[in-house]
Coordinates of C-alpha atoms and ligand atoms in Angstrom, one line a residue:
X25 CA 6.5 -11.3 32.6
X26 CA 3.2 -10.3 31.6
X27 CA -0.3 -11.6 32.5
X28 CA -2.8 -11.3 29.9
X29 CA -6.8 -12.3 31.8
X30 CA -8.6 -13.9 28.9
X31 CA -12.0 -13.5 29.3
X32 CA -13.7 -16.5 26.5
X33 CA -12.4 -18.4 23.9
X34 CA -12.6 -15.8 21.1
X35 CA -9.9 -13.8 23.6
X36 CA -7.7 -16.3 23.6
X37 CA -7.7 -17.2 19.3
X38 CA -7.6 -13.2 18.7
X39 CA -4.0 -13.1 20.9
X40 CA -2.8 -16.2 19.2
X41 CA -3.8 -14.9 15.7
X42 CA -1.8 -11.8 16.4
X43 CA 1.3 -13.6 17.8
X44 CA 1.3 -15.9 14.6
X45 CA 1.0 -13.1 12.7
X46 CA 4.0 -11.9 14.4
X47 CA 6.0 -14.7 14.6
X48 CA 9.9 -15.4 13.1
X49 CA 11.9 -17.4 11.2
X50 CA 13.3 -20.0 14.2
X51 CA 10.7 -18.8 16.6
X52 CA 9.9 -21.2 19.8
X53 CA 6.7 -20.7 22.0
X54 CA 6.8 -22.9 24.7
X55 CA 3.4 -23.8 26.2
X56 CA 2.6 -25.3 29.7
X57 CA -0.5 -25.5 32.0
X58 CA -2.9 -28.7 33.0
X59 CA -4.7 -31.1 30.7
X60 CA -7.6 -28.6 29.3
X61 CA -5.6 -25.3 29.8
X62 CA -6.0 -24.6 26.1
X63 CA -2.5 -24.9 24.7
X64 CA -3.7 -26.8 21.4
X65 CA -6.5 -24.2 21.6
X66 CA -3.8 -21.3 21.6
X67 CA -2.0 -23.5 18.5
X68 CA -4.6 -23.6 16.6
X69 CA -5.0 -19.7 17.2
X70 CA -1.3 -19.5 16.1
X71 CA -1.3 -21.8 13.6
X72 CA -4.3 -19.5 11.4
X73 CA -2.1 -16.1 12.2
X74 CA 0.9 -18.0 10.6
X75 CA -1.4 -18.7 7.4
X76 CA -1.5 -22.2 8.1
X77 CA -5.2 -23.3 6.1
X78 CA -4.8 -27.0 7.4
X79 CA -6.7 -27.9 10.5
X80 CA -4.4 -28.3 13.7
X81 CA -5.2 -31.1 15.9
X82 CA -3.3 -32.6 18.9
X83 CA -0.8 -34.3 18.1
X84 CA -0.5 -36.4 21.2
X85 CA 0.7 -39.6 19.5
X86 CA 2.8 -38.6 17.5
X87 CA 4.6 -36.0 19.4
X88 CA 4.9 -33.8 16.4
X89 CA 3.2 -32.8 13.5
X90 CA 4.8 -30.3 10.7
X91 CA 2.0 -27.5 9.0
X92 CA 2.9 -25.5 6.3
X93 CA 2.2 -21.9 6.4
X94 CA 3.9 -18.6 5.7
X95 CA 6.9 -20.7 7.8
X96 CA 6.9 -24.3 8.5
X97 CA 5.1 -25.0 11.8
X98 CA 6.4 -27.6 14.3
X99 CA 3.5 -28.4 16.5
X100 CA 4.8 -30.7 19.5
X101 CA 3.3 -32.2 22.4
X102 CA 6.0 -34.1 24.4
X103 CA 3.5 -35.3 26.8
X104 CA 3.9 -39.0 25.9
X105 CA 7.7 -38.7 24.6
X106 CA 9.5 -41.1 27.2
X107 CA 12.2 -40.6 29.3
X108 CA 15.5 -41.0 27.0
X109 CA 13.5 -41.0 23.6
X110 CA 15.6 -39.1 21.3
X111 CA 13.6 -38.5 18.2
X112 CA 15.2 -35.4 17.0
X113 CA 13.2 -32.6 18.2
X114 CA 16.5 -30.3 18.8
X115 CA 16.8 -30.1 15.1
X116 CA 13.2 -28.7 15.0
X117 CA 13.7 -26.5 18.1
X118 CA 16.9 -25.1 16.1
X119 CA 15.6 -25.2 12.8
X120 CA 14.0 -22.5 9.9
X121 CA 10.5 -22.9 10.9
X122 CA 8.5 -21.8 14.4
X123 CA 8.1 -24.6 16.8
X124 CA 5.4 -24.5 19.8
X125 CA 6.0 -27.2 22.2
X126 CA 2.7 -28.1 24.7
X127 CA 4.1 -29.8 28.1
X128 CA 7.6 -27.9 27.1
X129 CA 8.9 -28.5 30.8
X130 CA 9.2 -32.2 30.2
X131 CA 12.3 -31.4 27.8
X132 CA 13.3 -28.4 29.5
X133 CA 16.7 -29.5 29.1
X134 CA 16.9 -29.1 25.1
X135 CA 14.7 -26.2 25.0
X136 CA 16.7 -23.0 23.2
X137 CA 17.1 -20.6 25.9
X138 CA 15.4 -17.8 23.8
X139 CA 12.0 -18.4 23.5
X140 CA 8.5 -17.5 24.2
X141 CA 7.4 -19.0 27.5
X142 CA 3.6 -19.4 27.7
X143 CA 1.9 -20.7 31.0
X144 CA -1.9 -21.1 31.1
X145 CA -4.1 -21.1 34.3
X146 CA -7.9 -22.0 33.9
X147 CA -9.6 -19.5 36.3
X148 CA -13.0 -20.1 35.5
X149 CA -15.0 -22.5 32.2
X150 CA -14.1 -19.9 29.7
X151 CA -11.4 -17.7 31.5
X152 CA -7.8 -18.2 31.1
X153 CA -5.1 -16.5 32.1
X154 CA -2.0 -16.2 30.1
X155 CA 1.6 -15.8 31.7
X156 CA 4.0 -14.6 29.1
X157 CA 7.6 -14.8 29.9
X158 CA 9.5 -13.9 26.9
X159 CA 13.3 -14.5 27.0
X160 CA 15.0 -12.7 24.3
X161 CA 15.4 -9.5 21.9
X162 CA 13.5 -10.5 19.2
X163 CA 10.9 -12.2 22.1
X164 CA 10.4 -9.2 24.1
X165 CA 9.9 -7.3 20.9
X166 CA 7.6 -8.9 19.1
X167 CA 5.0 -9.2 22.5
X168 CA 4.7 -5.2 23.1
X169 CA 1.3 -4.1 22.7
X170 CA -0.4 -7.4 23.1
X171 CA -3.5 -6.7 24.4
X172 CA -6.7 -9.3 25.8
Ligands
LIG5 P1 -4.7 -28.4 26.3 O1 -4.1 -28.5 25.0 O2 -4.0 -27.4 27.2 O3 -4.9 -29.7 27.0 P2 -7.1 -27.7 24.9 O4 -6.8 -26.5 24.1 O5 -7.1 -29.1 24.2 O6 -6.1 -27.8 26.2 O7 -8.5 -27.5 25.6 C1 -8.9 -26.3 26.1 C2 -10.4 -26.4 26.2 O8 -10.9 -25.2 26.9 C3 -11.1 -26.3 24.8 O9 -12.2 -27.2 24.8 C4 -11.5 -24.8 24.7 O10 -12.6 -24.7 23.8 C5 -11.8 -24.5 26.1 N1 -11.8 -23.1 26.4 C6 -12.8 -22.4 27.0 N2 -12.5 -21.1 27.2 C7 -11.2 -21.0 26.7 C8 -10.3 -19.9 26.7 N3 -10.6 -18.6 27.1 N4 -9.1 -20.1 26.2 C9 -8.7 -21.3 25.7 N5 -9.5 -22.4 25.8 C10 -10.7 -22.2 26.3
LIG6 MG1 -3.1 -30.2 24.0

C-alpha cells in the first residue's frame, strides 16, 4: 500500500498523467472515496496520459462511457447501477482496453482480482490523499517510483 499526499490539483493530474502513460493492455484502476474526492478528476488525468484528446466527463448516467486513446478506455461510474442490473461490465472489466471504475466497491463482486486499487481522502480544499493498493505483478510494477 502506498500513500501518496497530494498537495493541489495540478499534483493529482501530474500522477494520473504518469499512470496513463503507464498503463496496460486489460488494465483495471478501481477508484473509491466520497462524492468530490476527485475520482473523475484523477480520470481525466488518466485519460490525457493514455492519449485520449476527447474530453472526459462523468459519466453518472450512463454508467459507462468508452474513449479512444492509445487503448480503448472504459470509464465507469457504477454509482447509480442498481442492485441486479447486469449490463455487461464484466466483459469490459476483462476486456483489451483499461477500465477505471469510480464507486468500484459497489460491484466488488465482479471486480478482477488484479487490479489497481485507488482510495481518495479529501484532507483539506485542495489536498488529497491517494491510497494505492495494487494487487498484482504487472500492478505493483508499473506504480514504483510514483512520486507526488
Ligand atoms: P468525484 O468524481 O470523486 O466525485 P470530482 O473529481 O468530480 O470527484 O471532484 C473533485 C473536485 O475537487 C474537483 O472540483 C477538483 O477540481 C477538486 N480538487 C481540488 N483539489 C484537488 C486535488 N488535489 N485532487 C483532486 N481534485 C481536487
Ligand atoms: Mg465522479
Amino acid at each position: 500500500m502506498m500513500k501518496l499526499e497530494m498537495t493541489n490539483l495540478e499534483q493529482t493530474t501530474a500522477l494520473a498523467v504518469e499512470l496513463g502513460h503507464r498503463a496496460f493492455k486489460g488494465m483495471v484502476v478501481t477508484l473509491d472515496g466520497d462524492l468530490g474526492a476527485g475520482k473523475t478528476t484523477f480520470t481525466q488525468g488518466f485519460a490525457k496520459g493514455l492519449g485520449v484528446t476527447r474530453n472526459v466527463n462523468s459519466p453518472t448516467f450512463t454508467i459507462m462511457k468508452v474513449y479512444t486513446g492509445r487503448l480503448p478506455l472504459y470509464h465507469m461510474d457504477v454509482y447509480r447501477l442498481e442492485g441486479g442490473d447486469d449490463i455487461g461490465l464484466e466483459e469490459y472489466l476483462n476486456g483489451d482496453g483499461v477500465a477505471v471504475v469510480e464507486w468500484s466497491e459497489l460491484i466488488a463482486d465482479v471486480l478482477p482480482p488484479e487490479r489497481l486499487a485507488i482510495t481518495i481522502e479529501r484532507t483539506g480544499d485542495d489536498s488529497r490523499r491517494f491510497l494505492l493498493e495494487p494487487i498484482g505483478e504487472q500492478y505493483i510494477k508499473i506504480c514504483e517510483g510514483l512520486y507526488p
